[in-house]
RNA sequence: GAUCUCGUAGCUCAGCUGGUAGAGCACAUCACUUUUAAUGAUGGGGUCUUGGGUUCGAAUCCCAACGGGAUCACCA
């Protein structure tokens, strides 16, 4: 193991601490009375100084300004940062100045955790600080932390290298405080959604991640193997079919934050594992779901950002309900000037050629329409927009439209040019469902490697009868990107997938 | 998977048309008892991602591998 000069020095300091009888990794708890942020927000000077005359806090040393027999340092705890004033003769009241001269000045470093006791005061320059009376080492850092300096809100030498930040997220979180805020917002968002659904008497459930038939979506799965059962298993690509089984079983409103796994390409909006919120509600249809969706999103925007109008990249996005609704045919008409609603497969193939959209023989009518929408229309919908009423072939789990032949009752919610949610009036006719699965099998035989497998157990469940139901899947990572104004999915996942680290680096 | 681009100290970055590697912060030693990108002085620290090639000589030019990013394909 190759150590840098600084790492060697820190290990030597650790030995010296041990020789002084100081445990660099003590087991006992350290009693904490306040957080850094609480002190800074509540200390008012002489008028309430008595309340802060004896505080005890702990955190990581982030910077040190040494003045000789006194110095200032900044520590960071879970809430934020606060400045400490450490004076030699205050932490070493007797003749022995070892604690200050040796332990504090020589043996402690930026990155170490310390616990301190002292009183709060305001410095000459007006910064709320803690005058330290007692100091304890709580944990020694052996690896030097990247140093980010700051003045007037401007950062210097900020660690921006994405590889460093994603591989060593722990270090990224320490030195880039904004990163923590992003993830706190993500959790607030999840909490808001849970509260919203729970208020509607929804039940949060858990369904299998290991599935023998990967259903509910069109995607390439990860395959694994169970040794004792000696059978292949797939990591789930969606939980839809399991939640519907629960609706059959008599739950009227279930939801799950489903970690899904898809063995496909990665880019700034795709990670191999990602989270989708799905919920299913009995006796509802997709109109009800559109209203619920726009109301939920409005609440989420307020819970995470305090307002419904958000800045995402260069754009302003207004999440206040209601949202525009437009059929996929009208969307295509609007952006291409071509009415495809009555075209057959050959005519649509010709249209694709006209629009310079490549097609393959395996692509059916619906797939080509999806391509036209994806390339010509989708990116234009920046404000939340429901695209509704899709052709039946591309929606094998969706109920036929109540009045428009050839279509299904389905919507996708597009925000900032990306699909954020996908919802239907669910297909609950078991005979129709069996036929749709058989259509998928034909597509598979034709070469479509994303077509769905027939799930006989799911059909058996439907045959017991499923109430009319509406369901939705929400891209939680993408929603987090919108709510936190991040352009890459890697910035809303703590540990995004990376290649194995180069052993030479 | 394809194309483009990047990889130099713990961190942020210089390093020109090839001539034995530099700065700031960090680190070490010293000074300084209210500083805040603290300051002043001195010093140490590098397999220039890895492996080949061209050359008298490669961080620099060429090829390949590994890793990151961007674009595309696939998808949410």
XYZ file of C-alpha atoms (C1' of nucleotides) in Angstrom:
581
model
C 0.000 0.000 0.000
C 1.548 3.246 -1.134
C 1.194 6.122 1.295
C 1.707 9.781 0.552
C 3.919 11.896 2.745
C 0.876 13.387 4.450
C -0.610 9.976 5.176
C 2.652 8.781 6.728
C 2.810 11.894 8.923
C -0.734 11.306 10.144
C 0.036 7.720 11.071
C 3.054 8.934 13.013
C 0.863 11.442 14.827
C -1.499 8.623 15.717
C 1.403 6.728 17.333
C 2.466 9.815 19.276
C -1.083 10.238 20.567
C -1.061 6.629 21.718
C 2.278 7.203 23.483
C 0.718 10.174 25.275
C -2.025 7.863 26.507
C -4.667 9.403 24.243
C -7.098 7.034 22.563
C -7.636 8.366 19.046
C -10.800 6.300 18.680
C -12.537 6.401 22.073
C -15.578 4.213 22.607
C -17.505 6.334 25.091
C -20.286 8.588 23.873
C -19.653 12.298 23.813
C -22.497 14.329 25.342
C -23.727 17.043 22.945
C -25.930 19.914 24.050
C -26.335 21.907 20.845
C -25.829 21.819 17.103
C -23.669 24.377 15.327
C -26.604 25.807 13.444
C -28.820 26.048 16.507
C -26.174 28.140 18.270
C -25.641 30.440 15.328
C -29.363 30.960 14.840
C -30.275 31.473 18.494
C -27.364 33.174 20.210
C -28.221 36.877 20.565
C -25.254 38.205 22.561
C -25.347 39.391 26.180
C -29.149 39.211 26.407
C -29.184 35.402 26.259
C -25.507 34.563 26.740
C -26.426 32.766 29.984
C -28.254 30.132 27.918
C -25.047 29.461 26.010
C -22.558 29.659 28.861
C -21.947 25.939 28.922
C -22.297 24.260 25.554
C -20.870 21.021 24.303
C -20.622 20.192 20.627
C -18.723 17.803 18.395
C -17.658 17.776 14.788
C -14.944 17.533 12.171
C -12.149 20.094 11.986
C -12.491 21.877 8.629
C -9.941 24.687 8.885
C -7.455 26.087 11.368
C -6.077 29.629 11.680
C -3.217 29.483 14.090
C -2.229 32.649 15.983
C 0.465 31.168 18.205
C -0.889 30.790 21.719
C -4.459 30.993 20.471
C -6.186 29.992 17.313
C -9.424 29.835 15.446
C -10.766 26.747 13.794
C -13.990 25.770 12.129
C -15.717 22.498 12.885
C -18.524 20.887 10.926
C -21.260 18.863 12.552
C -24.371 17.295 11.081
C -26.148 20.632 10.896
C -23.427 22.967 9.633
C -20.259 24.736 10.685
C -19.214 26.940 13.546
C -16.013 28.690 14.517
C -14.131 27.768 17.676
C -11.703 29.985 19.558
C -9.074 27.916 21.304
C -6.777 29.748 23.709
C -3.817 27.918 25.219
C -4.204 29.113 28.780
C -7.923 28.341 28.745
C -7.629 24.707 27.786
C -4.391 24.276 29.788
C -5.070 26.086 33.044
C -2.070 24.597 34.900
C 1.654 24.508 34.126
C 1.343 21.602 31.699
C 0.662 22.992 28.241
C 0.875 19.604 26.470
C -2.789 19.543 25.434
C -2.433 22.793 23.522
C 1.200 22.835 22.394
C 1.517 19.179 21.451
C -1.889 17.566 21.067
C -3.833 20.423 19.545
C -1.129 22.208 17.588
C 0.985 19.234 16.455
C -1.079 16.109 16.500
C -4.559 17.146 15.398
C -5.388 17.817 11.759
C -8.080 19.013 9.446
C -10.477 16.094 9.119
C -10.222 14.892 12.732
C -13.318 14.758 14.910
C -13.196 16.586 18.218
C -15.660 17.275 20.988
C -15.485 20.553 22.864
C -17.013 22.295 25.854
C -17.105 26.065 26.182
C -19.212 29.206 26.012
C -20.621 31.090 23.060
C -19.422 34.622 22.264
C -19.148 37.005 19.342
C -15.736 37.869 17.963
C -14.481 41.344 17.077
C -15.438 40.704 13.494
C -18.929 39.679 14.533
C -18.849 35.927 14.078
C -20.682 33.765 16.589
C -18.048 31.413 17.977
C -17.406 29.053 20.855
C -14.693 29.884 23.367
C -13.286 26.449 24.113
C -12.608 25.392 27.693
C -12.093 21.700 27.106
C -11.163 19.619 24.111
C -11.383 15.868 23.370
C -10.187 13.953 20.333
C -13.037 11.765 19.108
C -11.619 10.278 15.911
C -8.381 10.722 13.999
C -8.416 11.082 10.190
C -5.531 9.352 8.417
C -6.281 10.674 4.954
C -6.026 14.380 4.118
C -9.282 16.015 3.112
C -9.444 18.149 -0.025
C -9.303 21.735 1.148
C -12.028 24.033 -0.151
C -11.668 27.661 0.868
C -14.470 30.136 0.832
C -14.788 33.895 0.919
C -17.919 36.000 0.468
C -19.805 32.928 -0.692
C -17.249 32.234 -3.402
C -15.472 28.872 -3.314
C -11.815 28.354 -4.100
C -10.308 25.049 -5.191
C -13.739 23.460 -5.057
C -13.647 19.721 -5.727
C -15.535 19.363 -8.985
C -14.014 16.254 -10.563
C -17.078 14.025 -11.094
C -15.072 10.855 -10.748
C -13.788 11.898 -7.337
C -17.209 13.121 -6.255
C -19.144 9.973 -7.261
C -16.578 7.374 -6.216
C -15.803 9.081 -2.910
C -19.234 10.490 -2.141
C -18.334 10.527 1.560
C -15.583 13.061 0.829
C -17.817 14.979 -1.590
C -20.433 15.308 1.165
C -17.851 16.578 3.630
C -16.347 19.290 1.471
C -19.285 20.319 -0.731
C -22.130 21.240 1.623
C -24.577 21.814 -1.247
C -24.469 18.088 -1.998
C -25.956 17.291 1.374
C -28.770 19.770 0.717
C -29.645 17.994 -2.521
C -30.058 14.668 -0.752
C -31.979 16.212 2.128
C -34.356 17.663 -0.449
C -34.715 14.261 -2.040
C -35.731 12.759 1.287
C -38.160 15.618 1.947
C -39.679 14.895 -1.425
C -40.148 11.212 -0.554
C -41.607 12.131 2.827
C -44.045 14.519 1.162
C -45.198 11.825 -1.266
C -45.620 9.306 1.568
C -47.605 11.774 3.632
C -49.768 12.691 0.661
C -50.580 9.079 -0.175
C -50.983 8.015 3.451
C -53.453 10.850 3.918
C -55.481 9.280 1.139
C -55.490 5.992 3.106
C -52.964 4.378 0.800
C -50.999 1.401 2.100
C -47.259 1.257 1.517
C -46.269 -2.292 0.568
C -43.247 -4.302 -0.477
C -43.168 -6.778 -3.363
C -40.477 -9.098 -4.749
C -37.289 -7.754 -6.253
C -36.310 -11.266 -7.372
C -38.845 -12.377 -9.933
C -39.033 -15.474 -12.085
C -40.779 -13.526 -14.848
C -39.664 -9.890 -15.203
C -42.937 -8.159 -16.033
C -44.710 -4.854 -16.050
C -42.395 -2.998 -18.426
C -40.520 -3.332 -21.676
C -36.855 -3.563 -20.738
C -33.853 -5.879 -20.633
C -33.482 -7.400 -17.169
C -30.503 -8.463 -15.084
C -30.408 -12.232 -14.672
C -29.228 -14.041 -11.574
C -29.467 -17.565 -10.278
C -30.807 -19.085 -7.102
C -28.616 -21.986 -6.032
C -30.964 -23.899 -3.719
C -33.877 -23.709 -6.145
C -31.519 -24.076 -9.106
C -33.534 -21.630 -11.156
C -32.889 -18.371 -12.947
C -34.263 -15.249 -11.335
C -34.536 -11.738 -12.687
C -34.077 -8.478 -10.833
C -37.331 -6.624 -11.199
C -37.796 -4.138 -14.021
C -41.125 -3.002 -12.546
C -43.473 -3.920 -9.708
C -46.693 -3.216 -11.584
C -47.968 -6.781 -11.887
C -47.425 -7.458 -8.180
C -49.261 -4.325 -7.057
C -52.191 -5.297 -9.266
C -52.231 -8.742 -7.633
C -52.674 -6.877 -4.347
C -55.597 -4.935 -5.802
C -57.104 -8.308 -6.758
C -56.478 -9.399 -3.179
C -58.646 -6.603 -1.856
C -56.411 -3.670 -1.083
C -57.988 -0.579 -2.622
C -54.958 1.708 -2.673
C -51.374 0.443 -2.546
C -48.069 2.040 -3.317
C -44.397 1.117 -3.324
C -41.160 2.938 -3.950
C -39.742 0.286 -6.219
C -36.029 -0.026 -6.839
C -35.927 -1.298 -10.416
C -33.010 -2.728 -12.359
C -32.616 -2.475 -16.101
C -29.689 -3.835 -18.031
C -29.448 -1.001 -20.521
C -27.337 1.997 -21.391
C -26.296 4.630 -18.876
C -26.280 8.373 -19.339
C -27.162 11.473 -17.405
C -30.778 10.353 -16.997
C -30.273 6.586 -16.648
C -28.692 4.521 -13.886
C -28.904 0.684 -13.926
C -30.810 0.786 -10.651
C -33.344 3.506 -10.125
C -36.508 4.198 -8.193
C -40.051 4.312 -9.447
C -43.029 5.071 -7.276
C -46.009 3.074 -8.410
C -49.473 3.349 -6.984
C -52.747 1.650 -7.836
C -56.183 2.777 -6.813
C -59.347 0.719 -7.176
C -62.510 2.199 -8.693
C -60.601 5.098 -10.325
C -59.712 5.929 -13.927
C -56.940 7.836 -15.653
C -58.792 11.169 -15.414
C -58.829 10.818 -11.648
C -55.155 9.900 -11.827
C -54.288 13.039 -13.807
C -55.871 15.215 -11.150
C -54.168 13.312 -8.358
C -50.829 13.554 -10.148
C -50.929 17.298 -10.709
C -52.067 17.937 -7.152
C -49.347 15.690 -5.772
C -46.641 17.375 -7.830
C -47.793 20.800 -6.746
C -47.463 19.664 -3.115
C -44.043 18.133 -3.742
C -42.748 21.367 -5.261
C -43.933 23.326 -2.239
C -42.563 20.785 0.252
C -39.107 20.773 -1.321
C -38.750 24.348 -2.535
C -41.471 26.331 -0.843
C -43.072 27.328 -4.139
C -44.574 25.835 -7.282
C -42.390 27.670 -9.778
C -38.946 26.090 -10.028
C -35.794 26.881 -11.926
C -34.399 23.867 -13.736
C -31.230 24.598 -15.656
C -32.047 27.619 -17.805
C -35.790 27.068 -17.603
C -38.614 28.038 -15.296
C -41.107 25.273 -14.680
C -44.503 25.900 -13.101
C -45.840 22.939 -11.139
C -49.115 24.551 -10.137
C -52.078 22.387 -11.143
C -53.788 21.854 -13.544
C -51.556 20.759 -16.401
C -52.186 20.856 -20.145
C -53.573 17.664 -21.693
C -53.048 16.725 -25.337
C -53.502 13.455 -27.230
C -50.448 11.862 -28.788
C -51.995 12.276 -32.251
C -52.580 15.980 -31.660
C -49.057 16.346 -30.312
C -47.639 14.811 -33.483
C -49.944 16.953 -35.619
C -48.854 20.061 -33.725
C -45.119 19.454 -34.167
C -45.006 17.841 -37.618
C -48.145 19.112 -39.292
C -49.005 15.494 -40.121
C -52.210 13.802 -39.044
C -51.259 10.202 -38.342
C -54.436 9.256 -36.506
C -55.959 7.322 -39.385
C -52.777 5.988 -40.981
C -52.041 2.277 -41.239
C -48.645 0.726 -40.599
C -47.323 1.270 -44.151
C -48.420 4.904 -44.257
C -46.743 5.578 -40.934
C -43.555 3.909 -42.132
C -43.601 6.284 -45.118
C -44.145 9.211 -42.752
C -41.129 8.117 -40.703
C -39.022 8.118 -43.848
C -40.259 11.611 -44.699
C -39.274 12.790 -41.212
C -35.876 11.046 -41.471
C -36.728 8.717 -38.603
C -35.062 5.330 -39.108
C -37.369 2.317 -38.874
C -36.872 -1.417 -38.642
C -39.023 -4.256 -39.891
C -39.645 -5.397 -36.322
C -41.293 -2.061 -35.513
C -45.077 -2.094 -35.492
C -47.390 0.870 -35.945
C -47.311 1.826 -32.286
C -43.556 1.600 -31.974
C -43.136 3.937 -34.937
C -45.630 6.421 -33.497
C -43.639 6.328 -30.282
C -40.482 7.076 -32.293
C -42.144 10.022 -34.031
C -43.337 11.417 -30.723
C -39.960 10.833 -29.081
C -37.931 12.586 -31.754
C -40.311 15.313 -32.934
C -42.426 16.239 -29.929
C -41.240 15.170 -26.492
C -38.421 17.692 -26.047
C -40.832 20.570 -26.730
C -42.903 19.951 -23.603
C -41.025 21.833 -20.928
C -44.018 22.719 -18.736
C -45.793 19.705 -17.195
C -48.005 18.221 -19.902
C -50.146 15.089 -20.011
C -49.837 13.253 -23.314
C -52.945 11.090 -23.463
C -54.667 8.301 -25.396
C -51.948 6.073 -26.813
C -52.380 3.450 -29.540
C -53.274 0.079 -28.165
C -50.270 -1.892 -29.464
C -47.746 -0.076 -27.312
C -49.741 -0.452 -24.113
C -50.343 -4.121 -23.387
C -51.459 -3.544 -19.791
C -53.877 -0.707 -20.447
C -57.623 -0.764 -20.801
C -59.140 0.027 -24.206
C -60.402 3.563 -24.515
C -64.045 3.942 -23.517
C -64.909 5.840 -26.726
C -61.935 6.012 -29.110
C -61.305 2.757 -31.025
C -57.696 1.640 -31.369
C -56.589 3.692 -28.394
C -56.081 3.022 -24.706
C -56.702 5.122 -21.623
C -53.138 6.039 -20.876
C -51.165 9.194 -20.186
C -47.538 10.081 -19.885
C -46.545 13.179 -17.978
C -43.776 15.074 -19.745
C -41.774 17.684 -17.867
C -38.685 19.465 -19.166
C -38.825 17.327 -22.288
C -38.582 14.050 -20.371
C -41.106 11.436 -19.347
C -41.742 11.734 -15.630
C -44.751 9.489 -15.132
C -46.748 6.893 -17.009
C -50.299 5.949 -16.009
C -53.330 4.035 -17.162
C -56.788 2.980 -16.580
C -55.637 -0.547 -15.868
C -56.671 -3.454 -18.032
C -58.715 -5.772 -15.808
C -60.365 -7.913 -18.487
C -58.462 -11.229 -18.189
C -59.395 -12.416 -21.677
C -58.286 -9.144 -23.268
C -55.113 -9.264 -21.172
C -54.304 -12.766 -22.372
C -54.754 -11.628 -25.987
C -52.492 -8.629 -25.415
C -49.777 -10.849 -23.983
C -50.135 -13.078 -27.039
C -49.669 -10.014 -29.246
C -46.461 -9.326 -27.313
C -45.302 -12.863 -28.008
C -45.819 -12.214 -31.726
C -43.757 -9.023 -31.466
C -41.074 -11.020 -29.709
C -41.054 -13.560 -32.529
C -40.789 -10.658 -34.956
C -37.568 -9.567 -33.236
C -38.688 -7.066 -30.599
C -36.414 -7.907 -27.643
C -38.358 -5.624 -25.330
C -41.700 -7.319 -25.759
C -43.285 -8.672 -22.594
C -43.371 -12.266 -21.406
C -46.682 -13.935 -20.641
C -47.192 -14.058 -16.896
C -49.648 -16.919 -16.330
C -49.910 -16.302 -12.616
C -50.842 -12.691 -13.223
C -53.562 -13.816 -15.636
C -54.821 -16.283 -13.018
C -55.065 -13.393 -10.563
C -57.035 -11.272 -13.049
C -59.414 -14.184 -13.617
C -60.460 -13.953 -9.980
C -61.567 -10.412 -10.856
C -59.832 -7.079 -10.392
C -61.920 -3.999 -9.732
C -61.633 -1.123 -12.189
C -58.336 0.457 -11.240
C -56.033 3.267 -12.204
C -52.285 3.048 -11.694
C -49.214 5.151 -12.225
C -45.435 4.911 -12.229
C -43.396 7.963 -11.265
C -39.714 8.364 -12.042
C -38.512 9.354 -8.595
C -34.912 10.053 -9.588
C -36.030 12.329 -12.383
C -38.464 14.051 -10.088
C -35.591 14.556 -7.650
C -33.525 16.053 -10.471
C -36.277 18.563 -11.192
C -36.861 19.415 -7.543
C -33.150 19.912 -6.817
C -32.191 21.490 -10.149
C -29.638 18.822 -11.018
C -28.906 17.910 -14.614
C -27.455 14.455 -13.968
C -29.056 11.465 -12.261
C -25.673 10.833 -10.648
C -26.201 13.962 -8.589
C -29.413 12.683 -7.012
C -28.067 9.181 -6.245
C -25.646 8.846 -3.354
C -23.679 6.104 -5.077
C -24.244 6.100 -8.836
C -23.044 3.053 -10.730
C -19.413 3.324 -11.880
C -16.970 1.048 -13.622
C -14.514 -0.814 -11.410
C -11.882 1.606 -10.227
C -8.589 1.687 -12.080
C -6.053 -0.038 -9.782
C -3.352 2.271 -11.127
C -5.056 5.443 -10.024
C -21.844 -0.544 -27.868
C -19.950 3.958 -31.359
C -17.607 8.871 -31.767
C -15.210 13.106 -29.501
C -12.537 14.700 -25.239
C -9.827 14.579 -20.650
C -6.227 11.891 -16.993
C 0.411 16.115 -13.990
C 1.608 16.515 -5.824
C -3.642 15.111 -0.822
C -6.950 19.194 -3.650
C -7.376 23.077 -7.703
C -4.523 23.864 -11.893
C 0.068 25.755 -15.174
C 3.601 23.230 -18.151
C 4.305 26.884 -25.823
C 6.615 24.039 -31.946
C 9.770 17.428 -27.629
C 15.388 19.246 -23.892
C 15.913 15.884 -16.519
C 8.505 18.700 -13.682
C 5.939 24.231 -11.549
C 2.267 27.477 -8.628
C -1.615 28.215 -4.859
C -3.902 25.628 -0.971
C -2.718 21.439 2.126
C 1.765 19.195 4.817
C 6.544 19.997 7.948
C 9.734 23.596 11.010
C 9.613 28.557 13.185
C 7.116 33.434 14.751
C 2.500 35.523 16.306
C -3.227 35.239 22.611
C -9.890 37.918 18.395
C -8.506 35.440 13.073
C -11.694 34.221 8.990
C -9.137 32.352 1.499
C -5.373 34.903 8.652
C -0.200 36.599 7.995
C 5.404 36.270 7.518
C 9.851 33.050 6.911
C 11.981 28.312 5.606
C 11.453 23.303 3.791
C 9.760 18.477 2.031
C 6.485 16.120 -1.333
C 5.611 13.360 -8.305
C 6.044 5.647 -11.489
C 3.166 13.135 -15.166
C -3.173 6.714 -15.241
C -0.778 2.034 -17.374
C 1.887 -0.532 -21.396
C 4.225 -0.187 -26.010
C 6.366 2.876 -30.164
C 9.035 7.185 -32.666
C 13.461 9.989 -31.003
C 20.097 11.187 -28.912
C 16.045 12.762 -25.612
C 8.694 12.131 -24.323
C 4.234 14.932 -19.270
C 4.408 16.789 -24.472
C 4.149 13.155 -30.776
C 1.898 8.001 -32.332
C -0.708 3.188 -30.934
C -3.282 0.299 -27.335
C -5.477 -0.557 -22.512
C -7.904 1.368 -18.041
C -10.908 5.274 -15.899
C -13.987 10.022 -16.203
C -17.066 13.430 -19.032
C -19.951 14.823 -23.444
C -22.764 13.324 -27.804
C -25.341 9.177 -30.082
C -27.774 4.406 -29.782
C -31.139 1.830 -25.963
C -34.346 3.281 -22.279
C -37.291 5.690 -17.435
